[in-house]
Amino acid sequence: MAAVVVDEGVHADVRTFLSQDRMMLIDGKWVPAASGACFEVVNPATGDVLARVAEGDKEDIDRAVAAATRAFESGPWSKMTPSERGKCLWRLADLLEEHLDEFAQLETLDNGKPLGVAMVADVPLAVDHFRYYAGWATKLNGESIDISVPFAPGAEFHTYTRREPIGVVGQIIPWNFPLLMAAWKLGPALATGCTVVLKPAEQTPLTALRLGELFSAAGFPDGVVNIVPGFGETAGAALSGHPEVAKVAFTGSTEVGKLIVKAAANDLKKITLELGGKSPNVVFADSDLSSAVPGAASAIFFNHGQACCAGSRLYIEQKIFDQVIDGVVENAKGIKVGSGMDPESTMGPLVSQEQFDRVTGYMESGMSQGAEAACGGKRVGNRGYFVEPTVLVNTKPDMTVVQEEIFGPVVTAMPFSDIDEIAAVANDTIYGLAAGIWTQDISKAHKLASRIKAGTVWVNCYNIFDAAMPFGGYKQSGWGREMGAQALENYLQTKAVCVQL
Ligand code: NAP
Ligand code: MG
């Protein structure tokens, strides 16, 4: 039995879920780790143990990959029609939606985010994502091609392409949006007919494991989705280097992304990577400050800054610098930091002790290099991993806090004077995931949008996501795109069939 500590007011199904050690999903069955080991999952609001979860390792990854291989090669899944695959995905979305409250609470307990956010963002976006890809399953057409072949005069050919699923896919996901990242990965993989071994983050495996309980009822045959919780260095490394895995899809740090590339190099697996960011958010003096100011605050403080696309470098046109800083500081001070289960809270704890140490370390580094906290800069309370929303001013381009991804509610603010200067400064980073532009000058907005080297540019908005809109990084923010039609390409390969008539 897990030593579970959960607050009053927690959904009965969540209590039941947490009351037993959670196993891993292999070939449609919930099984313990081959080693018998479990690891503890911690509630970041209290530091207490929330659940115990089977700790997958190489042997478990081998078993899961074998199940996924069988399901791909010869199982009922391999013969299911596109329409049937689409129906499974749609039913999965319906089942998830029916359990929205339960998933939201589980996510909040595991990750720390406010329950209200999990209720309106994480879970509904995951539902929508599965529905979006359910629709794609029946639209993965090849094409017929009229070929000329100059060295075969008079010959006639019928040539066409098929778009075939790539095979067994390894998916490794992070802890910041645990359920949603699982959905981003699973949706397109299952629509195309691949089979999956998913490794959730050690900090937050619970919603992925609960999702695992819905696949069978949604109609997915055994072995199509296998879920192996465990640690990156063991389970993750075994998955990303496994010879039977045709493709690895990874979201997480740029550092681990580079390890994934090395692991996949042995047998030239296909890879997609969604990595870190240090996204510029640019506020021009002609913007509507009634939306730009709260927009700049939520760009960094949403999800406690634990978002790869967080607007963590705020650039403000010189003549409105003080005014915007005052407004962002006021917004930050209005944030109520507390347990995600408390309906009053608008910011929960950071996800883990490690992340807490990292973020507070960056706060100290910024201040020791001469930055000044216009607000925040400290931890909140002495239990759980809470920190203050922080706005750093007097920052310089070469400071560590301006260069490196903090992944916490810490924004660095700097003034700029014109569009040429800001285009250069915005691109002065190894990353290129996202950017924000706030202006009422439509021409300026489009000009800067085209000059910023980033996979997503938001104009007069920030953190807008949709299953239909591709998302991914330029430069060291990653390879490939998730969401939209483009994500399907990650899981398909094209075969040309050439028939001489
Ligand atoms: P991370 O180490 O990159 O973890 C992401 C995923 O990769 C987790 O499932 C992790 O497993 C796994 N992993 C770790 N080492 C691996 C390896 N050698 N081979 C295969 N998989 C491996 O990220 P983190 O430690 O959780 O966070 C550190 C930093 O990463 C953050 O501060 C932030 O900068 C960045 N990050 C980015 C995103 C994003 O959305 N782009 C999300 C989260 C974090 P375990 O966690 O189970 O060990
Ligand atoms: Mg890690």
Coordinates of C-alpha atoms and ligand atoms in Angstrom, one line a residue:
M1 CA 0.0 0.0 0.0
A2 CA 1.3 3.4 -0.9
A3 CA 1.7 5.9 2.0
V4 CA -0.8 8.3 0.5
V5 CA -1.4 11.8 1.9
V6 CA -4.2 13.6 0.2
D7 CA -6.3 16.5 1.3
E8 CA -10.0 16.4 2.1
G9 CA -12.1 17.3 -0.9
V10 CA -10.2 14.9 -3.3
H11 CA -12.4 12.9 -5.7
A12 CA -13.2 9.4 -4.4
D13 CA -11.8 7.9 -7.7
V14 CA -8.5 9.8 -7.2
R15 CA -8.2 8.5 -3.6
T16 CA -8.8 5.0 -4.8
F17 CA -6.2 5.4 -7.6
L18 CA -3.6 6.7 -5.2
S19 CA -4.4 4.1 -2.5
Q20 CA -2.6 1.3 -4.5
D21 CA 0.9 1.0 -5.9
R22 CA 0.5 1.9 -9.6
M23 CA 1.9 -0.7 -12.1
M24 CA 3.0 -0.3 -15.7
L25 CA 1.0 -1.1 -18.8
I26 CA 2.5 -3.7 -21.0
D27 CA 0.5 -5.6 -23.6
G28 CA -2.8 -4.5 -22.1
K29 CA -1.9 -5.7 -18.6
W30 CA -0.9 -3.9 -15.5
V31 CA 2.3 -5.5 -14.3
P32 CA 5.0 -4.8 -11.8
A33 CA 8.6 -3.9 -12.8
A34 CA 10.7 -7.0 -13.6
S35 CA 12.9 -5.9 -10.7
G36 CA 9.9 -5.5 -8.4
A37 CA 11.1 -1.9 -7.7
C38 CA 8.8 1.1 -7.1
F39 CA 9.6 4.7 -6.7
E40 CA 7.8 7.5 -4.8
V41 CA 5.9 10.3 -6.4
V42 CA 5.8 13.5 -4.3
N43 CA 3.0 16.1 -3.9
P44 CA 5.0 19.3 -4.6
A45 CA 2.6 21.4 -2.5
T46 CA 3.6 19.5 0.7
G47 CA 6.7 17.4 -0.1
D48 CA 4.7 14.3 1.1
V49 CA 4.6 11.0 -0.8
L50 CA 1.5 11.0 -3.0
A51 CA 1.9 7.6 -4.7
R52 CA 4.2 4.7 -5.4
V53 CA 4.8 3.7 -8.9
A54 CA 6.5 0.7 -10.5
E55 CA 10.0 1.6 -11.6
G56 CA 10.6 0.5 -15.2
D57 CA 14.1 -0.4 -16.4
K58 CA 15.7 -1.9 -19.5
E59 CA 14.0 -5.3 -19.0
D60 CA 10.6 -3.6 -18.8
I61 CA 11.3 -1.5 -21.9
D62 CA 12.3 -4.7 -23.7
R63 CA 9.0 -6.3 -22.7
A64 CA 7.0 -3.2 -23.8
V65 CA 8.8 -2.9 -27.1
A66 CA 8.2 -6.6 -27.8
A67 CA 4.5 -6.1 -27.1
A68 CA 4.4 -3.0 -29.3
T69 CA 6.2 -4.8 -32.1
R70 CA 3.8 -7.7 -32.1
A71 CA 0.8 -5.3 -32.0
F72 CA 2.3 -3.4 -35.0
E73 CA 3.3 -6.4 -37.1
S74 CA 0.5 -8.9 -36.6
G75 CA -2.0 -7.8 -34.0
P76 CA -5.6 -6.7 -34.7
W77 CA -4.4 -3.1 -34.8
S78 CA -2.4 -3.8 -37.9
K79 CA -5.6 -4.8 -39.7
M80 CA -7.9 -2.1 -38.3
T81 CA -9.3 0.4 -40.9
P82 CA -8.4 4.1 -40.6
S83 CA -12.0 4.7 -39.6
E84 CA -11.7 2.2 -36.7
R85 CA -8.5 3.9 -35.5
G86 CA -10.2 7.2 -35.7
K87 CA -13.2 5.9 -33.6
C88 CA -10.8 4.6 -30.9
L89 CA -9.2 8.0 -30.6
W90 CA -12.6 9.7 -30.5
R91 CA -13.8 7.3 -27.8
L92 CA -10.6 7.9 -25.9
A93 CA -11.4 11.7 -26.0
D94 CA -15.0 11.0 -24.8
L95 CA -13.8 8.9 -21.9
L96 CA -11.2 11.4 -20.9
E97 CA -13.8 14.1 -21.0
E98 CA -16.2 12.1 -18.8
H99 CA -13.4 11.9 -16.2
L100 CA -12.3 15.5 -16.5
D101 CA -12.6 16.4 -12.8
E102 CA -10.7 13.3 -11.8
F103 CA -7.8 13.9 -14.2
A104 CA -7.6 17.5 -13.3
Q105 CA -7.3 16.7 -9.6
L106 CA -4.7 14.0 -10.2
E107 CA -2.7 16.5 -12.4
T108 CA -2.8 19.1 -9.7
L109 CA -1.8 16.8 -6.9
D110 CA 1.1 15.4 -9.0
N111 CA 2.4 18.5 -10.8
G112 CA 1.2 21.3 -8.5
K113 CA -0.6 23.5 -11.0
P114 CA -3.9 25.2 -9.9
L115 CA -6.9 23.0 -10.3
G116 CA -8.7 25.7 -12.2
V117 CA -5.9 25.6 -14.9
A118 CA -5.9 21.8 -15.1
M119 CA -9.7 22.0 -15.5
V120 CA -9.8 24.6 -18.3
A121 CA -6.4 24.0 -20.0
D122 CA -4.6 20.7 -19.5
V123 CA -7.5 18.2 -19.6
P124 CA -9.7 20.0 -22.3
L125 CA -6.7 20.6 -24.6
A126 CA -5.8 16.9 -24.3
V127 CA -9.4 15.9 -25.1
D128 CA -9.5 18.2 -28.1
H129 CA -6.1 16.9 -29.3
F130 CA -7.4 13.3 -29.4
R131 CA -10.5 14.5 -31.3
Y132 CA -8.4 16.4 -33.8
Y133 CA -6.2 13.4 -34.6
A134 CA -9.2 11.1 -34.7
G135 CA -10.3 13.1 -37.7
W136 CA -7.0 12.7 -39.4
A137 CA -6.9 8.9 -39.3
T138 CA -9.1 8.7 -42.4
K139 CA -7.3 11.5 -44.4
L140 CA -3.8 10.1 -44.7
N141 CA -3.8 9.8 -48.5
G142 CA -0.9 9.2 -50.9
E143 CA -1.0 10.5 -54.4
S144 CA -0.8 9.2 -57.9
I145 CA 2.0 10.5 -60.0
D146 CA 2.4 10.7 -63.8
I147 CA 6.1 9.9 -64.5
S148 CA 8.1 10.4 -67.7
V149 CA 11.2 8.2 -67.5
P150 CA 13.3 9.5 -70.4
F151 CA 15.3 6.2 -70.8
A152 CA 12.1 4.1 -71.2
P153 CA 10.4 5.6 -74.3
G154 CA 6.9 4.2 -74.9
A155 CA 6.7 2.4 -71.5
E156 CA 3.6 3.0 -69.4
F157 CA 3.6 3.2 -65.6
H158 CA 1.1 3.5 -62.8
T159 CA 3.0 5.2 -59.9
Y160 CA 1.5 6.1 -56.6
T161 CA 2.7 6.8 -53.0
R162 CA 1.5 5.2 -49.8
R163 CA 1.9 6.9 -46.5
E164 CA 2.8 4.1 -44.0
P165 CA 3.1 4.2 -40.3
I166 CA 6.7 4.1 -39.2
G167 CA 6.3 1.3 -36.7
V168 CA 7.1 1.1 -33.0
V169 CA 7.5 4.6 -31.5
G170 CA 9.3 5.5 -28.2
Q171 CA 7.8 8.6 -26.6
I172 CA 9.5 10.4 -23.7
I173 CA 7.7 13.3 -22.0
P174 CA 8.3 15.9 -19.3
W175 CA 6.6 16.9 -16.1
N176 CA 5.3 20.4 -16.9
F177 CA 2.1 19.4 -18.7
P178 CA 2.1 15.6 -18.0
L179 CA -1.3 14.6 -19.5
L180 CA -1.2 17.1 -22.4
M181 CA 2.3 16.1 -23.4
A182 CA 1.1 12.5 -23.5
A183 CA -1.8 13.5 -25.7
W184 CA 0.5 15.5 -28.1
K185 CA 2.6 12.4 -28.5
L186 CA -0.1 9.8 -28.7
G187 CA -2.6 11.5 -30.9
P188 CA -0.7 11.6 -34.2
A189 CA 1.1 8.3 -33.5
L190 CA -2.1 6.4 -33.1
A191 CA -3.9 8.2 -35.9
T192 CA -1.2 7.0 -38.3
G193 CA -1.3 3.4 -37.0
C194 CA 2.0 3.3 -35.1
T195 CA 2.3 1.5 -31.8
V196 CA 3.8 3.2 -28.7
V197 CA 5.9 2.8 -25.7
L198 CA 5.5 5.9 -23.6
K199 CA 7.7 6.9 -20.7
P200 CA 6.3 9.7 -18.5
A201 CA 8.5 11.8 -16.3
E202 CA 9.5 10.4 -13.0
Q203 CA 8.1 13.5 -11.2
T204 CA 4.6 13.2 -12.8
P205 CA 3.6 9.7 -14.1
L206 CA 0.1 9.6 -12.6
T207 CA -2.2 11.0 -15.3
A208 CA -0.5 9.1 -18.0
L209 CA -1.0 5.9 -16.0
R210 CA -4.7 6.8 -15.4
L211 CA -5.0 7.5 -19.1
G212 CA -3.6 4.0 -19.7
E213 CA -6.7 2.6 -18.0
L214 CA -8.9 4.0 -20.8
F215 CA -7.3 2.5 -23.9
S216 CA -8.9 -0.9 -23.7
A217 CA -12.4 0.6 -23.2
A218 CA -11.8 3.0 -26.1
G219 CA -11.2 -0.1 -28.3
F220 CA -7.4 -0.1 -28.7
P221 CA -6.1 -3.6 -28.9
D222 CA -3.5 -4.8 -26.3
G223 CA 0.0 -3.7 -26.9
V224 CA -0.8 -0.7 -29.0
V225 CA 0.0 1.7 -26.1
N226 CA 2.4 0.6 -23.5
I227 CA 3.3 2.9 -20.6
V228 CA 6.5 2.4 -18.6
P229 CA 7.2 4.8 -15.8
G230 CA 10.8 5.1 -14.6
F231 CA 13.9 7.2 -14.7
G232 CA 15.4 8.9 -17.7
E233 CA 18.9 7.5 -17.2
T234 CA 17.6 3.9 -17.2
A235 CA 14.1 3.5 -18.7
G236 CA 14.5 6.5 -21.0
A237 CA 17.9 5.6 -22.2
A238 CA 16.9 2.0 -22.9
L239 CA 13.9 3.2 -24.9
S240 CA 15.8 5.8 -26.9
G241 CA 18.5 3.3 -27.8
H242 CA 16.3 0.3 -28.4
P243 CA 17.0 -1.4 -31.8
E244 CA 13.3 -2.3 -32.4
V245 CA 12.1 1.3 -31.9
A246 CA 11.8 3.0 -35.3
K247 CA 11.3 6.5 -34.0
V248 CA 11.7 8.5 -30.8
A249 CA 9.7 11.6 -29.9
F250 CA 11.1 13.6 -27.0
T251 CA 10.1 16.6 -25.1
G252 CA 12.3 18.0 -22.4
S253 CA 15.6 19.7 -21.9
T254 CA 18.0 20.6 -24.7
E255 CA 20.7 18.7 -22.8
V256 CA 18.8 15.4 -22.7
G257 CA 17.7 16.1 -26.3
K258 CA 21.3 15.9 -27.4
L259 CA 21.6 12.5 -25.5
I260 CA 18.6 11.2 -27.4
V261 CA 20.3 12.2 -30.7
K262 CA 23.4 10.2 -29.7
A263 CA 21.4 7.2 -28.6
A264 CA 19.4 7.2 -31.8
A265 CA 22.5 7.5 -34.0
N266 CA 23.5 3.8 -33.7
D267 CA 20.6 2.7 -35.9
L268 CA 19.6 6.0 -37.4
K269 CA 16.2 6.2 -35.7
K270 CA 13.9 9.0 -36.8
I271 CA 13.7 11.6 -34.1
T272 CA 11.6 14.6 -33.2
L273 CA 12.7 16.9 -30.3
E274 CA 10.8 19.6 -28.5
L275 CA 13.3 21.3 -26.2
G276 CA 13.9 24.4 -24.2
G277 CA 13.4 28.0 -24.9
K278 CA 14.2 31.6 -23.8
S279 CA 11.4 33.3 -25.7
P280 CA 11.4 37.1 -26.2
N281 CA 8.2 39.0 -25.6
V282 CA 8.3 42.4 -27.2
V283 CA 6.1 45.3 -26.1
F284 CA 6.0 48.3 -28.4
A285 CA 5.0 51.8 -27.1
D286 CA 2.0 51.7 -29.5
S287 CA 0.5 48.5 -28.1
D288 CA -2.7 48.4 -26.2
L289 CA -1.3 48.3 -22.7
S290 CA -4.5 47.1 -21.2
S291 CA -3.9 43.7 -22.9
A292 CA 0.0 43.9 -23.3
V293 CA 0.7 44.3 -19.6
P294 CA -1.4 41.3 -18.3
G295 CA -0.3 39.5 -21.4
A296 CA 3.4 40.0 -20.5
A297 CA 2.7 38.8 -17.0
S298 CA 0.8 35.7 -18.0
A299 CA 3.4 34.9 -20.7
I300 CA 5.9 34.2 -18.0
F301 CA 3.8 33.3 -14.9
F302 CA 1.4 30.8 -16.6
N303 CA 2.2 27.3 -15.3
H304 CA 4.7 29.0 -12.9
G305 CA 7.0 29.7 -15.8
Q306 CA 7.5 25.9 -16.3
A307 CA 6.7 26.1 -20.0
C308 CA 9.2 25.6 -22.7
C309 CA 7.7 28.7 -24.6
A310 CA 7.5 30.9 -21.5
G311 CA 7.9 34.6 -22.4
S312 CA 11.0 34.8 -20.2
R313 CA 12.8 37.7 -21.8
L314 CA 10.6 40.8 -21.7
Y315 CA 11.7 43.6 -24.0
I316 CA 9.8 46.9 -23.5
E317 CA 10.2 50.0 -25.7
Q318 CA 12.2 52.6 -23.7
K319 CA 9.6 55.3 -23.4
I320 CA 7.0 53.0 -21.7
F321 CA 9.5 50.8 -19.8
D322 CA 8.7 52.0 -16.3
Q323 CA 5.0 52.0 -16.9
V324 CA 5.0 48.4 -18.2
I325 CA 7.2 47.2 -15.4
D326 CA 4.9 48.8 -12.8
G327 CA 2.0 47.0 -14.4
V328 CA 3.7 43.6 -14.6
V329 CA 4.8 44.0 -11.0
E330 CA 1.3 44.8 -9.9
N331 CA 0.1 41.7 -11.8
A332 CA 2.7 39.6 -10.1
K333 CA 1.8 40.9 -6.7
G334 CA -1.8 40.0 -7.4
I335 CA -0.9 36.3 -7.9
K336 CA -2.0 34.1 -5.0
V337 CA 0.7 31.5 -4.5
G338 CA -0.5 28.4 -2.7
S339 CA -1.5 24.7 -3.1
G340 CA -3.1 24.0 -6.5
M341 CA -6.0 22.4 -4.7
D342 CA -6.9 25.7 -3.0
P343 CA -9.5 27.4 -5.2
E344 CA -8.0 30.8 -4.3
S345 CA -4.5 29.9 -5.6
T346 CA -3.4 31.2 -9.0
M347 CA 0.1 29.8 -8.8
G348 CA 1.1 26.5 -7.3
P349 CA 4.4 25.1 -6.2
L350 CA 7.3 24.3 -8.6
V351 CA 7.2 20.6 -9.5
S352 CA 10.1 19.3 -7.4
Q353 CA 12.9 20.0 -4.9
E354 CA 15.3 19.9 -7.8
Q355 CA 13.4 22.4 -9.8
F356 CA 13.0 24.6 -6.6
D357 CA 16.8 24.6 -6.1
R358 CA 17.4 25.4 -9.7
V359 CA 15.0 28.3 -9.9
T360 CA 16.0 29.9 -6.6
G361 CA 19.6 29.4 -7.7
Y362 CA 18.9 31.4 -10.8
M363 CA 17.2 34.1 -8.7
E364 CA 20.4 34.4 -6.6
S365 CA 22.7 34.3 -9.6
G366 CA 20.8 37.2 -11.3
M367 CA 21.0 39.3 -8.2
S368 CA 24.7 38.5 -7.6
Q369 CA 25.4 39.6 -11.2
G370 CA 23.7 43.0 -10.6
A371 CA 20.0 42.4 -11.5
E372 CA 17.4 43.9 -9.2
A373 CA 14.1 42.2 -8.2
A374 CA 11.3 44.7 -9.0
C375 CA 9.2 42.1 -7.2
G376 CA 9.7 38.5 -5.9
G377 CA 13.1 36.8 -5.7
K378 CA 12.4 34.6 -2.7
R379 CA 10.7 31.3 -1.7
V380 CA 7.2 31.4 -0.2
G381 CA 6.6 29.6 3.1
N382 CA 8.8 26.8 4.3
R383 CA 7.0 23.7 3.2
G384 CA 6.5 22.6 -0.5
Y385 CA 8.3 24.2 -3.5
F386 CA 6.7 27.6 -3.7
V387 CA 8.5 30.7 -5.0
E388 CA 7.4 34.3 -5.6
P389 CA 6.6 35.5 -9.1
T390 CA 9.8 37.5 -9.9
V391 CA 10.5 40.4 -12.2
L392 CA 14.2 41.2 -12.7
V393 CA 15.3 44.6 -14.0
N394 CA 18.8 46.1 -14.5
T395 CA 19.6 43.0 -16.4
K396 CA 22.3 42.8 -19.1
P397 CA 22.4 40.6 -22.2
D398 CA 25.4 38.5 -21.0
M399 CA 23.9 37.7 -17.5
T400 CA 23.2 34.0 -16.9
V401 CA 19.6 34.7 -16.2
V402 CA 19.2 36.3 -19.6
Q403 CA 21.0 33.6 -21.5
E404 CA 19.8 30.4 -19.8
E405 CA 16.4 28.8 -19.5
I406 CA 15.2 29.2 -15.9
F407 CA 11.9 27.2 -16.2
G408 CA 10.3 29.1 -13.4
P409 CA 8.3 32.3 -12.7
V410 CA 11.2 34.6 -13.3
V411 CA 11.2 37.2 -16.1
T412 CA 14.1 39.4 -17.1
A413 CA 13.1 42.8 -18.4
M414 CA 15.1 45.2 -20.7
P415 CA 14.4 48.3 -22.7
F416 CA 14.8 48.7 -26.5
S417 CA 14.5 51.6 -28.9
D418 CA 13.7 50.4 -32.4
I419 CA 12.7 47.4 -34.5
D420 CA 16.2 46.7 -35.9
E421 CA 17.7 46.6 -32.5
I422 CA 14.9 44.4 -31.1
A423 CA 15.0 42.0 -34.0
A424 CA 18.8 41.4 -33.3
V425 CA 18.3 41.2 -29.5
A426 CA 15.3 38.8 -29.8
N427 CA 17.4 36.4 -31.8
D428 CA 20.4 36.6 -29.5
T429 CA 19.8 33.2 -28.1
I430 CA 20.6 29.5 -28.8
Y431 CA 16.9 28.9 -28.7
G432 CA 14.0 29.6 -31.1
L433 CA 10.8 28.2 -29.7
A434 CA 8.4 31.1 -29.5
A435 CA 8.1 34.9 -29.3
G436 CA 5.5 37.5 -28.5
I437 CA 4.9 40.9 -30.1
W438 CA 2.5 43.6 -28.8
T439 CA 1.7 46.5 -31.1
Q440 CA -1.3 48.0 -32.8
D441 CA 0.8 48.7 -36.0
I442 CA -0.1 45.8 -38.2
S443 CA 2.9 46.3 -40.5
K444 CA 5.4 46.4 -37.7
A445 CA 3.9 43.2 -36.3
H446 CA 4.3 41.3 -39.5
K447 CA 7.8 42.7 -40.2
L448 CA 9.1 41.6 -36.8
A449 CA 7.2 38.3 -37.0
S450 CA 9.1 37.4 -40.1
R451 CA 12.5 38.4 -38.6
I452 CA 12.3 36.5 -35.4
K453 CA 13.8 33.0 -35.6
A454 CA 11.2 31.0 -33.7
G455 CA 8.6 28.3 -34.4
T456 CA 5.7 30.3 -33.0
V457 CA 5.1 34.0 -33.0
W458 CA 2.1 35.3 -31.1
V459 CA 0.9 38.8 -31.9
N460 CA -1.2 40.6 -29.2
C461 CA -1.6 37.3 -27.4
Y462 CA 0.6 34.7 -25.8
N463 CA 0.4 30.9 -25.0
I464 CA -2.4 30.3 -27.4
F465 CA -2.3 26.6 -28.3
D466 CA -4.5 24.6 -30.6
A467 CA -4.4 21.0 -31.9
A468 CA -4.5 22.4 -35.5
M469 CA -1.6 24.8 -35.0
P470 CA 2.0 23.5 -35.4
F471 CA 4.4 24.0 -32.6
G472 CA 8.1 23.4 -32.4
G473 CA 11.5 25.0 -32.4
Y474 CA 14.1 26.7 -34.5
K475 CA 17.8 26.4 -33.6
Q476 CA 18.4 24.4 -30.4
S477 CA 14.7 24.4 -29.4
G478 CA 14.2 21.2 -31.4
W479 CA 13.6 19.2 -34.5
G480 CA 10.2 18.9 -36.2
R481 CA 6.8 20.1 -35.3
E482 CA 4.0 18.8 -33.0
M483 CA 0.3 19.4 -33.5
G484 CA -1.4 20.2 -36.8
A485 CA -1.1 18.2 -40.0
Q486 CA 2.7 18.5 -39.7
A487 CA 2.9 16.2 -36.6
L488 CA 1.5 13.3 -38.7
E489 CA 4.7 13.4 -40.8
N490 CA 6.7 12.5 -37.7
Y491 CA 5.0 9.1 -37.7
L492 CA 4.6 8.4 -41.4
Q493 CA 7.0 7.3 -44.1
T494 CA 6.3 7.6 -47.8
K495 CA 6.6 4.6 -50.1
A496 CA 6.6 5.1 -53.9
V497 CA 5.1 2.1 -55.8
C498 CA 6.0 2.1 -59.5
V499 CA 4.1 -0.4 -61.7
Q500 CA 4.9 -0.9 -65.4
L501 CA 1.7 -1.5 -67.2
Ligands
NAP1 P1 14.6 16.2 -18.7 O1 15.7 15.6 -17.8 O2 15.0 16.6 -20.1 O3 13.4 15.2 -18.7 C1 12.5 15.0 -19.8 C2 12.2 13.6 -20.0 O4 13.4 12.9 -20.4 C3 11.9 12.8 -18.7 O5 10.9 11.8 -19.0 C4 13.2 12.3 -18.3 O6 13.1 11.2 -17.4 C5 13.8 11.8 -19.6 N1 15.2 11.6 -19.6 C6 16.1 12.2 -18.8 N2 17.4 11.7 -19.1 C7 17.2 10.9 -20.1 C8 18.1 10.1 -20.9 N3 19.4 10.1 -20.6 N4 17.6 9.3 -21.9 C9 16.3 9.3 -22.2 N5 15.4 10.0 -21.5 C10 15.8 10.8 -20.4 O7 14.0 17.4 -18.0 P2 14.0 17.6 -16.4 O8 15.1 17.1 -15.7 O9 12.7 17.1 -16.0 O10 14.0 19.2 -16.4 C11 15.2 19.9 -16.6 C12 15.0 21.0 -17.5 O11 14.5 20.6 -18.8 C13 14.0 22.1 -17.1 O12 14.4 22.9 -16.1 C14 13.7 22.7 -18.4 O13 14.8 23.6 -18.8 C15 13.7 21.6 -19.4 N6 12.4 21.1 -19.6 C16 11.8 21.4 -20.8 C17 10.5 21.0 -21.1 C18 9.8 21.3 -22.4 O14 8.6 21.3 -22.4 N7 10.5 21.6 -23.4 C19 9.8 20.3 -20.2 C20 10.4 19.9 -19.0 C21 11.7 20.3 -18.7 P3 12.9 11.4 -15.8 O15 12.5 12.8 -15.6 O16 11.9 10.4 -15.5 O17 14.2 11.1 -15.2
MG2 MG 15.2 14.5 -15.1

